[in-house]
PDB file of C-alpha atoms in Angstrom:
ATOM      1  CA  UNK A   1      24.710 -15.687  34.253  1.00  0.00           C
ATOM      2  CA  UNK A   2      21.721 -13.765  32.938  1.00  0.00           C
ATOM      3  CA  UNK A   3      18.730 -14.071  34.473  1.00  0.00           C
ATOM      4  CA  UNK A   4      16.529 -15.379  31.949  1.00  0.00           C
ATOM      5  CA  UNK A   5      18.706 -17.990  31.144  1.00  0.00           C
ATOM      6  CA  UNK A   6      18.390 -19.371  35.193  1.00  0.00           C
ATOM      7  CA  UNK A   7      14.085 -19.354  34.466  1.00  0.00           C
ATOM      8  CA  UNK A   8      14.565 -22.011  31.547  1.00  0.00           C
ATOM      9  CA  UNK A   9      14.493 -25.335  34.051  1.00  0.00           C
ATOM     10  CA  UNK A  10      11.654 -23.318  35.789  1.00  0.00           C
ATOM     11  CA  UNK A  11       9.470 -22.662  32.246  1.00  0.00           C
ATOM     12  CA  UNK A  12      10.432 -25.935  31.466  1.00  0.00           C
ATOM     13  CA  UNK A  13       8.882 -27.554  34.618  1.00  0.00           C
ATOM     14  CA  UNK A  14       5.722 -25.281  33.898  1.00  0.00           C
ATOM     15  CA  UNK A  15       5.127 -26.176  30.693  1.00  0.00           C
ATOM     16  CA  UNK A  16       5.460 -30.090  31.063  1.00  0.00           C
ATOM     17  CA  UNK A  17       3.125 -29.727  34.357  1.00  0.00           C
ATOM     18  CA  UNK A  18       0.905 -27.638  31.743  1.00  0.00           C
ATOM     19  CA  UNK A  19       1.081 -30.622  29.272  1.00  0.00           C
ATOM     20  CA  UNK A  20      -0.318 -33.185  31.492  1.00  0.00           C
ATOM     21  CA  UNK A  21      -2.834 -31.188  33.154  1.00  0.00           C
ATOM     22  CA  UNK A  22      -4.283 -30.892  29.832  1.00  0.00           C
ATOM     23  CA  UNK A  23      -3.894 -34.129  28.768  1.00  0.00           C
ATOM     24  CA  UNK A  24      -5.863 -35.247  31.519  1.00  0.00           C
ATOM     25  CA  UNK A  25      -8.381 -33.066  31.695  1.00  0.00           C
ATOM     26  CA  UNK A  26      -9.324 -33.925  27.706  1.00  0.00           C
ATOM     27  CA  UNK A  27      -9.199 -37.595  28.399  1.00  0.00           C
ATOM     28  CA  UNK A  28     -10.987 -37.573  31.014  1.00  0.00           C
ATOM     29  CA  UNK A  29     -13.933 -35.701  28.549  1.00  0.00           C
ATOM     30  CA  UNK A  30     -13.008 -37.526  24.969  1.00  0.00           C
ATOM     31  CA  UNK A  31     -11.320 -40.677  26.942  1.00  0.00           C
ATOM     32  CA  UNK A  32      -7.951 -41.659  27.396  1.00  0.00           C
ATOM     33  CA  UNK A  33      -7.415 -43.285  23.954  1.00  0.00           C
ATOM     34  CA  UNK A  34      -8.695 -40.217  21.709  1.00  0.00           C
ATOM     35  CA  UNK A  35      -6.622 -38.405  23.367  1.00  0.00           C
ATOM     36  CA  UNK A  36      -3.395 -40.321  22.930  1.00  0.00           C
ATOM     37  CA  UNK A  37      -4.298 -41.274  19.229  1.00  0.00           C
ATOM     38  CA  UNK A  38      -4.647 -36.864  19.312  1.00  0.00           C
ATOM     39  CA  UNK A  39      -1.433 -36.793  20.664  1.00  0.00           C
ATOM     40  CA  UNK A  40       0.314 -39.181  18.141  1.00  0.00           C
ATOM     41  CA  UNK A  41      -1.518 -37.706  14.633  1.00  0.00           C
ATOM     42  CA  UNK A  42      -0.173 -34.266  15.749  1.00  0.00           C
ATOM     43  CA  UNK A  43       3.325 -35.558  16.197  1.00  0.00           C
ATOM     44  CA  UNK A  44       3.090 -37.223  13.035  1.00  0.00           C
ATOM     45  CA  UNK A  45       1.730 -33.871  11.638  1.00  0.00           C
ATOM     46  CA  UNK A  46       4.809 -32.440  13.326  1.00  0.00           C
ATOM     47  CA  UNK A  47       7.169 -35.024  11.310  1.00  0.00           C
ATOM     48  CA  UNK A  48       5.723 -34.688   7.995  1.00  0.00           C
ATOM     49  CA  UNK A  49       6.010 -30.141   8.942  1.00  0.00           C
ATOM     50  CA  UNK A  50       9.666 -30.539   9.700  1.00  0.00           C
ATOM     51  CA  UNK A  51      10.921 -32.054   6.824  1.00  0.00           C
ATOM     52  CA  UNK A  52       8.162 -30.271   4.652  1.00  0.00           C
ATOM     53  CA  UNK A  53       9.267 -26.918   6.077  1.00  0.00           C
ATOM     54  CA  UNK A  54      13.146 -27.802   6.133  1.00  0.00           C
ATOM     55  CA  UNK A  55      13.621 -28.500   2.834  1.00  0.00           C
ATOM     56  CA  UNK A  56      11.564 -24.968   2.115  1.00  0.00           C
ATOM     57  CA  UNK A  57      13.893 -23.132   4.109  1.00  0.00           C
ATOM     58  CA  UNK A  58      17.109 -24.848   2.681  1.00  0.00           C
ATOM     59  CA  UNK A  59      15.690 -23.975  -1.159  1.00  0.00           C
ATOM     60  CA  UNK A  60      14.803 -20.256  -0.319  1.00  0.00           C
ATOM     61  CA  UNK A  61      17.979 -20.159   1.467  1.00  0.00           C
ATOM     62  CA  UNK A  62      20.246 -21.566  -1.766  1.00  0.00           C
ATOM     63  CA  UNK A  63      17.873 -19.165  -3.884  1.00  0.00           C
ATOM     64  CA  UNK A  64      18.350 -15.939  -2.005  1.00  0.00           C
ATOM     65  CA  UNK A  65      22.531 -16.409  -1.861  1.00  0.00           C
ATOM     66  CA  UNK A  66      22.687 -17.538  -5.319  1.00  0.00           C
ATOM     67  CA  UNK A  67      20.440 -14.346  -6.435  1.00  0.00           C
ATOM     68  CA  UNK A  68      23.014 -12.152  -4.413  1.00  0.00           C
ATOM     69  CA  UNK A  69      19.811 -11.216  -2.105  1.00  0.00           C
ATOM     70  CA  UNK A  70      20.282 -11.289   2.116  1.00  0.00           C
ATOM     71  CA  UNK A  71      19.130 -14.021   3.263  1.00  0.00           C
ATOM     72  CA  UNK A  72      17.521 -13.076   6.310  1.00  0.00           C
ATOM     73  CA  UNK A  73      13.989 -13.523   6.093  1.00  0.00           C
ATOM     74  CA  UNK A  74      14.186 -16.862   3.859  1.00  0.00           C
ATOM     75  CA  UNK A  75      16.185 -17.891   7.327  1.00  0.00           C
ATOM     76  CA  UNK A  76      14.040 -16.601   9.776  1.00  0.00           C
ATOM     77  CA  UNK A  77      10.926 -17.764   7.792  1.00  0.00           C
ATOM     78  CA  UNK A  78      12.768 -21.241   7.875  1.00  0.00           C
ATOM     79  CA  UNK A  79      13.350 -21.087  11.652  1.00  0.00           C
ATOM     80  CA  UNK A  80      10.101 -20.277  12.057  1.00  0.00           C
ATOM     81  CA  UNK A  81       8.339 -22.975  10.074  1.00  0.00           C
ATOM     82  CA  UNK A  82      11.079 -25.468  11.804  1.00  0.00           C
ATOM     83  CA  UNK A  83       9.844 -24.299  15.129  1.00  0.00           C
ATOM     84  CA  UNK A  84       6.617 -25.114  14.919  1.00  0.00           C
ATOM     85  CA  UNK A  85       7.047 -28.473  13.281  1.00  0.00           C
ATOM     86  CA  UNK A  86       9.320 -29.046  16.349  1.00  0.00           C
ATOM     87  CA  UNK A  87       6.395 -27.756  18.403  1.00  0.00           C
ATOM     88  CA  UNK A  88       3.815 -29.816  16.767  1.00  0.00           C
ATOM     89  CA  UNK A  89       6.222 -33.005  16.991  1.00  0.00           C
ATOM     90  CA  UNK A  90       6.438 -32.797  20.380  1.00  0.00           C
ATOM     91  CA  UNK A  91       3.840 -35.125  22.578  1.00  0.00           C
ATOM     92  CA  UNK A  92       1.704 -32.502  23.932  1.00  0.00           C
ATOM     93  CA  UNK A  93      -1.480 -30.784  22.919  1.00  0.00           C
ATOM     94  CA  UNK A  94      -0.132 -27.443  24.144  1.00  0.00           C
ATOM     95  CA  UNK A  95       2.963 -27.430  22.581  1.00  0.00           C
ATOM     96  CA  UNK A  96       0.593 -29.186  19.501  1.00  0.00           C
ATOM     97  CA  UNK A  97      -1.587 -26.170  19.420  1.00  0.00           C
ATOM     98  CA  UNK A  98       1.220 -23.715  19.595  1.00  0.00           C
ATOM     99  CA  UNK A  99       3.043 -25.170  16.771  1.00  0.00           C
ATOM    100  CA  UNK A 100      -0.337 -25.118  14.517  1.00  0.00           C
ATOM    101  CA  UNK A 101      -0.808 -21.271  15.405  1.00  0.00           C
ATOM    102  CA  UNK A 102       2.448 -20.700  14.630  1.00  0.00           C
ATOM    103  CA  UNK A 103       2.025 -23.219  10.961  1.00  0.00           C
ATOM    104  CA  UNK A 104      -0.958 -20.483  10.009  1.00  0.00           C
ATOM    105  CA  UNK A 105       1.232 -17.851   7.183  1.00  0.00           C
ATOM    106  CA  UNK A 106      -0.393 -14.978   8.517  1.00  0.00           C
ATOM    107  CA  UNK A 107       0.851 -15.553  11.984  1.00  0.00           C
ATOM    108  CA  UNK A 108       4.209 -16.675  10.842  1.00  0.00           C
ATOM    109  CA  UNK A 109       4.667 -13.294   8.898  1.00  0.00           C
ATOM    110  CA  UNK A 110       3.617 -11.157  12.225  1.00  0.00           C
ATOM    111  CA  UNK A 111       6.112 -13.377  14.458  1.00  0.00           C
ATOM    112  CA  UNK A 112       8.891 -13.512  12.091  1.00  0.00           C
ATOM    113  CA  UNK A 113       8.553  -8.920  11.248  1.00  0.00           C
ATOM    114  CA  UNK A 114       8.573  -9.203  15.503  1.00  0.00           C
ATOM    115  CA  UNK A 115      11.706 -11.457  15.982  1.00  0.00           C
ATOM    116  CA  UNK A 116      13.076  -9.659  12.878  1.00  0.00           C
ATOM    117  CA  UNK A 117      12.923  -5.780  14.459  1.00  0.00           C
ATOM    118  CA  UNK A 118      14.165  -7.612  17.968  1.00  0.00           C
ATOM    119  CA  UNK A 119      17.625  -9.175  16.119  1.00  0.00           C
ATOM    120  CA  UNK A 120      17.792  -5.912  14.354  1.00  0.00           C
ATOM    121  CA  UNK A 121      18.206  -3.903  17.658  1.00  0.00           C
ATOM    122  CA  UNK A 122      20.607  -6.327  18.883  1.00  0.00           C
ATOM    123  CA  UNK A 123      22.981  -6.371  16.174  1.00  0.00           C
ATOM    124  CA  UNK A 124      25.344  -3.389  14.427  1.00  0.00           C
ATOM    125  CA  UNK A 125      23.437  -1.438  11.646  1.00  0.00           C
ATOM    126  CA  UNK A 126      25.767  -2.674   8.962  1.00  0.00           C
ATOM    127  CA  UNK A 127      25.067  -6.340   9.974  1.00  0.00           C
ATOM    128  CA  UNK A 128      21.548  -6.167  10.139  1.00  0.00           C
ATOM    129  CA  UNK A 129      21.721  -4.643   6.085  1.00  0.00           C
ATOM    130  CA  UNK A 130      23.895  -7.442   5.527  1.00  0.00           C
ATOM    131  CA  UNK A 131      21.385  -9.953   6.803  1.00  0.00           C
ATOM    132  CA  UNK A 132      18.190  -7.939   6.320  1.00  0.00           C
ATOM    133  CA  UNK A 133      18.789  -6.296   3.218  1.00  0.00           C
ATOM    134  CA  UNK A 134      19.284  -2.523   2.837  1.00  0.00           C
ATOM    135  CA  UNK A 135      16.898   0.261   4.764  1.00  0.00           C
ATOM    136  CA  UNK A 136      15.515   3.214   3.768  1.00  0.00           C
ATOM    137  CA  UNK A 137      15.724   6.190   6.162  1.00  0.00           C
ATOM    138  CA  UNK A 138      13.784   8.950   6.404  1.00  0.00           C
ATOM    139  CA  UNK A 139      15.250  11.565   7.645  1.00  0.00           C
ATOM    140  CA  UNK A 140      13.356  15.371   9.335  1.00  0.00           C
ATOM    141  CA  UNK A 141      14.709  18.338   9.534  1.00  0.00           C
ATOM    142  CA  UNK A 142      15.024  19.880  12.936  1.00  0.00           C
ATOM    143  CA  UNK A 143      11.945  21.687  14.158  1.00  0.00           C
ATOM    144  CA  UNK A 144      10.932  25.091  12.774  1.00  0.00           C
ATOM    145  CA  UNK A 145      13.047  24.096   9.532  1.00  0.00           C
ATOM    146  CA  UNK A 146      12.588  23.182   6.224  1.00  0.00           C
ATOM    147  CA  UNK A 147      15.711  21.820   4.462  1.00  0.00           C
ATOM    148  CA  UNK A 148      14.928  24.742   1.728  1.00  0.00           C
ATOM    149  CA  UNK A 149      14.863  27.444   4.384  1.00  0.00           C
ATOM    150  CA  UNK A 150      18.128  25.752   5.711  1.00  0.00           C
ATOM    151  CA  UNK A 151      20.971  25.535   3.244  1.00  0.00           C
ATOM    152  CA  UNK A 152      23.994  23.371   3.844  1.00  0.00           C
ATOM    153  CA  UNK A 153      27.084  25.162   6.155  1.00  0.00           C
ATOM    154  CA  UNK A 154      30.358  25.225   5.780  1.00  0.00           C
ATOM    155  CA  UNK A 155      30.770  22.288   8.186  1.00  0.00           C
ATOM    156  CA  UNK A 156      27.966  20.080   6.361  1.00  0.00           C
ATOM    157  CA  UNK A 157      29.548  20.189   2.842  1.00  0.00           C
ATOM    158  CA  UNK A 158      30.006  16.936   1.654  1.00  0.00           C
ATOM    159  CA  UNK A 159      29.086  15.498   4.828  1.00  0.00           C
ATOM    160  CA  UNK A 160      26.775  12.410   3.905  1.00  0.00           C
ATOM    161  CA  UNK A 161      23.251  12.163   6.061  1.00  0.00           C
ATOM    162  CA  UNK A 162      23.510  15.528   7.610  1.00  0.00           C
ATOM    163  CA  UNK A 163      20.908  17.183   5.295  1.00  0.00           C
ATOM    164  CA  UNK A 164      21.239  20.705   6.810  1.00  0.00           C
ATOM    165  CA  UNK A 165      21.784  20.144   9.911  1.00  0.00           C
ATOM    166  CA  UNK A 166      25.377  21.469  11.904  1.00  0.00           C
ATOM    167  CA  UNK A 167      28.189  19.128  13.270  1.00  0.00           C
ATOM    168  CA  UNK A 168      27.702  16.445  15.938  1.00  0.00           C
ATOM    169  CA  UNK A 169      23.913  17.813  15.535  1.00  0.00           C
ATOM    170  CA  UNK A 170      21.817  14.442  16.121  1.00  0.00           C
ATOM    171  CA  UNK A 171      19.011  14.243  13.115  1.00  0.00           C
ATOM    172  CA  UNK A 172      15.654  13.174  13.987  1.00  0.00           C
ATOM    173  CA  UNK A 173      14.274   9.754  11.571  1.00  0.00           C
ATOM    174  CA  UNK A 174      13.009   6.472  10.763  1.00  0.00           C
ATOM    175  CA  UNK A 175      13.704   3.508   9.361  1.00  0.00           C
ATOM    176  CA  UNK A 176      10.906   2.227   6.749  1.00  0.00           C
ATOM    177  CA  UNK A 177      10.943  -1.010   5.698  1.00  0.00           C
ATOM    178  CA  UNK A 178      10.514  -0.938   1.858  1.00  0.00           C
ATOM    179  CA  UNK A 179       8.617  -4.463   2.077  1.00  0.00           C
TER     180      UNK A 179
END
């Protein structure tokens, strides 16, 4: 079993400790009955998110595959948006204040380019075009070299990506997002 996956119950525990802590600690300044009417107008906020922000995701999804376009980032936009209606929706003002950060577009574009780059490591470069949509890579030739001063070998003719550069020779680049 991997490790993180055994600290779940544990965060869990934390974060609904966290919740009531909180919860207490702003009734006690506001009183009891602000702070549960707080509770329920953000979980009602939460509601009227989710099925605002599901029905966005299911459109941009139906938009993106009938356009022939991946859909990755019209699904992890939707996840995103569904998270933190789930967030809001939950009682808590943690989890409530969470799920409005995470509402805010700005901060929604910065988490979803993070959790996008993270599934992009994790999964095979011709899945992540599928998903992601094609990448353009910039490629350097090796130090001291310019590809003019470096013509193309015997062993690199017709060989696709090598730009110059000899067999089994590993070419230094990056991938730039063309967003």
């Amino acid at each position: 079993m991997r490790r993180g996956v055994r600290l779940i119950p544990l965060a869990l525990a934390a974060g609904l400790a966290l919740e009531v802590v909180v919860f207490v600690l702003l009734g006690q300044q506001i009183g009891f009955g602000w702070a549960s009417l707080l509770v329920l107008v953000a979980s009602f906020a939460g509601m009227l998110l989710l099925r605002r922000e599901g029905m966005r995701a299911w459109r941009s999804f139906r938009a993106a595959a009938q356009a022939g376009q991946p859909p990755g980032e019209q699904v992890s936009d939707g996840l995103l948006g569904l998270v933190a209606g789930l967030l809001l929706a939950m009682p808590g003002l943690v989890s409530g204040a969470f799920g409005t950060v995470l509402a805010v577009p700005p901060v929604r574009r910065v988490v979803r380019r993070r959790i996008q780059v993270a599934a992009e490591r994790r999964m095979p470069s011709s899945m992540a075009g599928d998903v992601f949509g094609p990448r353009r890579v910039r490629v350097y030739p090796p130090s001291g070299r310019t590809p003019a001063a470096d013509p193309p070998g015997p062993a690199d003719s017709g060989a696709a990506g090598r730009a110059g550069a000899g067999a089994g020779a590993a070419i230094e680049g990056e991938i730039v997002d063309p967003r």
